[in-house]
């Protein structure tokens, strides 16, 4: 099984960025942790700060028949109609993950433009959210439930 773990803007700075909110673990720590926890899954990691590069990564994942995408869109989750349109057009299921509990934060973070077109959303469980998302995709490969 092949999955993509895709991270959006500013998440390359995990481990040093607002550590009271996002913790001390880096993206490299996340990759190591996921590879250790799911040795049977081929997990590709990517991080982009720009919206266009994230859209290209989603298009590629769909074209290459990646079986699932775990996506932390960062702040674009609250703003990007273009990313929402990209996900809505995909066959590959996308699980949206946020490290922090966006519903416990500022009001502008509670606009979730991508969530309605994702298979599900995990928010507030720290890095553990990525593990839950990979587990879900392992258990439910197939078409993306919408609603
Ligand atoms: C985030 C939450 C977003 O609101 C924020 O802009 C981020 C990180 C999270 O993982 O908690 O960059 O996606």
Tab-separated table of N, CA, C and O and ligand atoms in Angstrom, residues 9 11 17 22 72 74-75 78 98-100 102 105 109, ligand 1:
chain	number	residue	atom	x	y	z
A	9	UNK	N	1.911	24.906	4.416
A	9	UNK	CA	2.798	26.005	4.771
A	9	UNK	C	3.165	26.044	6.248
A	9	UNK	O	2.336	25.776	7.118
A	11	UNK	N	4.757	24.168	8.069
A	11	UNK	CA	4.916	22.919	8.818
A	11	UNK	C	6.335	22.364	8.699
A	11	UNK	O	6.721	21.480	9.461
A	17	UNK	N	8.650	25.964	15.808
A	17	UNK	CA	7.579	26.942	15.595
A	17	UNK	C	6.520	26.832	16.691
A	17	UNK	O	5.959	25.749	16.900
A	22	UNK	N	2.368	23.461	18.938
A	22	UNK	CA	2.632	22.359	18.008
A	22	UNK	C	3.627	21.327	18.528
A	22	UNK	O	3.864	20.309	17.867
A	72	UNK	N	-2.190	17.713	5.975
A	72	UNK	CA	-2.304	18.867	6.868
A	72	UNK	C	-2.096	20.116	6.011
A	72	UNK	O	-0.969	20.439	5.633
A	74	UNK	N	-2.342	23.152	6.796
A	74	UNK	CA	-1.985	24.369	7.525
A	74	UNK	C	-3.078	25.412	7.347
A	74	UNK	O	-4.268	25.083	7.245
A	75	UNK	N	-2.671	26.659	7.253
A	75	UNK	CA	-3.650	27.751	7.170
A	75	UNK	C	-4.475	27.712	5.890
A	75	UNK	O	-5.579	28.267	5.844
A	78	UNK	N	-8.148	26.912	5.883
A	78	UNK	CA	-9.152	27.917	6.241
A	78	UNK	C	-9.429	28.893	5.106
A	78	UNK	O	-10.320	29.726	5.213
A	98	UNK	N	-5.081	18.184	11.493
A	98	UNK	CA	-4.484	19.365	12.134
A	98	UNK	C	-3.922	18.925	13.475
A	98	UNK	O	-4.597	18.194	14.223
A	99	UNK	N	-2.734	19.374	13.774
A	99	UNK	CA	-2.064	18.991	15.026
A	99	UNK	C	-2.796	19.593	16.220
A	99	UNK	O	-3.068	18.910	17.212
A	100	UNK	N	-3.119	20.871	16.107
A	100	UNK	CA	-3.832	21.555	17.193
A	100	UNK	C	-5.337	21.374	17.014
A	100	UNK	O	-5.803	20.991	15.929
A	102	UNK	N	-8.217	23.059	16.140
A	102	UNK	CA	-8.522	24.356	15.531
A	102	UNK	C	-9.806	24.955	16.094
A	102	UNK	O	-9.960	26.180	16.121
A	105	UNK	N	-9.335	27.397	18.994
A	105	UNK	CA	-8.453	28.535	18.723
A	105	UNK	C	-9.245	29.717	18.144
A	105	UNK	O	-10.443	29.813	18.345
A	109	UNK	N	-9.868	30.221	12.366
A	109	UNK	CA	-9.432	28.834	12.130
A	109	UNK	C	-10.614	27.864	12.116
A	109	UNK	O	-10.458	26.670	11.856
B	1	LIG	C1	-2.540	23.614	11.710
B	1	LIG	C2	-3.652	24.558	12.157
B	1	LIG	C3	-3.744	25.763	11.256
B	1	LIG	O1	-4.764	26.638	11.709
B	1	LIG	C4	-2.436	26.523	11.223
B	1	LIG	O2	-2.503	27.584	10.322
B	1	LIG	C5	-1.278	25.625	10.933
B	1	LIG	C6	-1.210	24.335	11.607
B	1	LIG	C7	-2.351	22.439	12.706
B	1	LIG	O3	-1.739	21.461	12.314
B	1	LIG	O4	-2.812	22.519	13.842
B	1	LIG	O5	-0.359	26.004	10.225
B	1	LIG	O6	-2.871	23.070	10.459
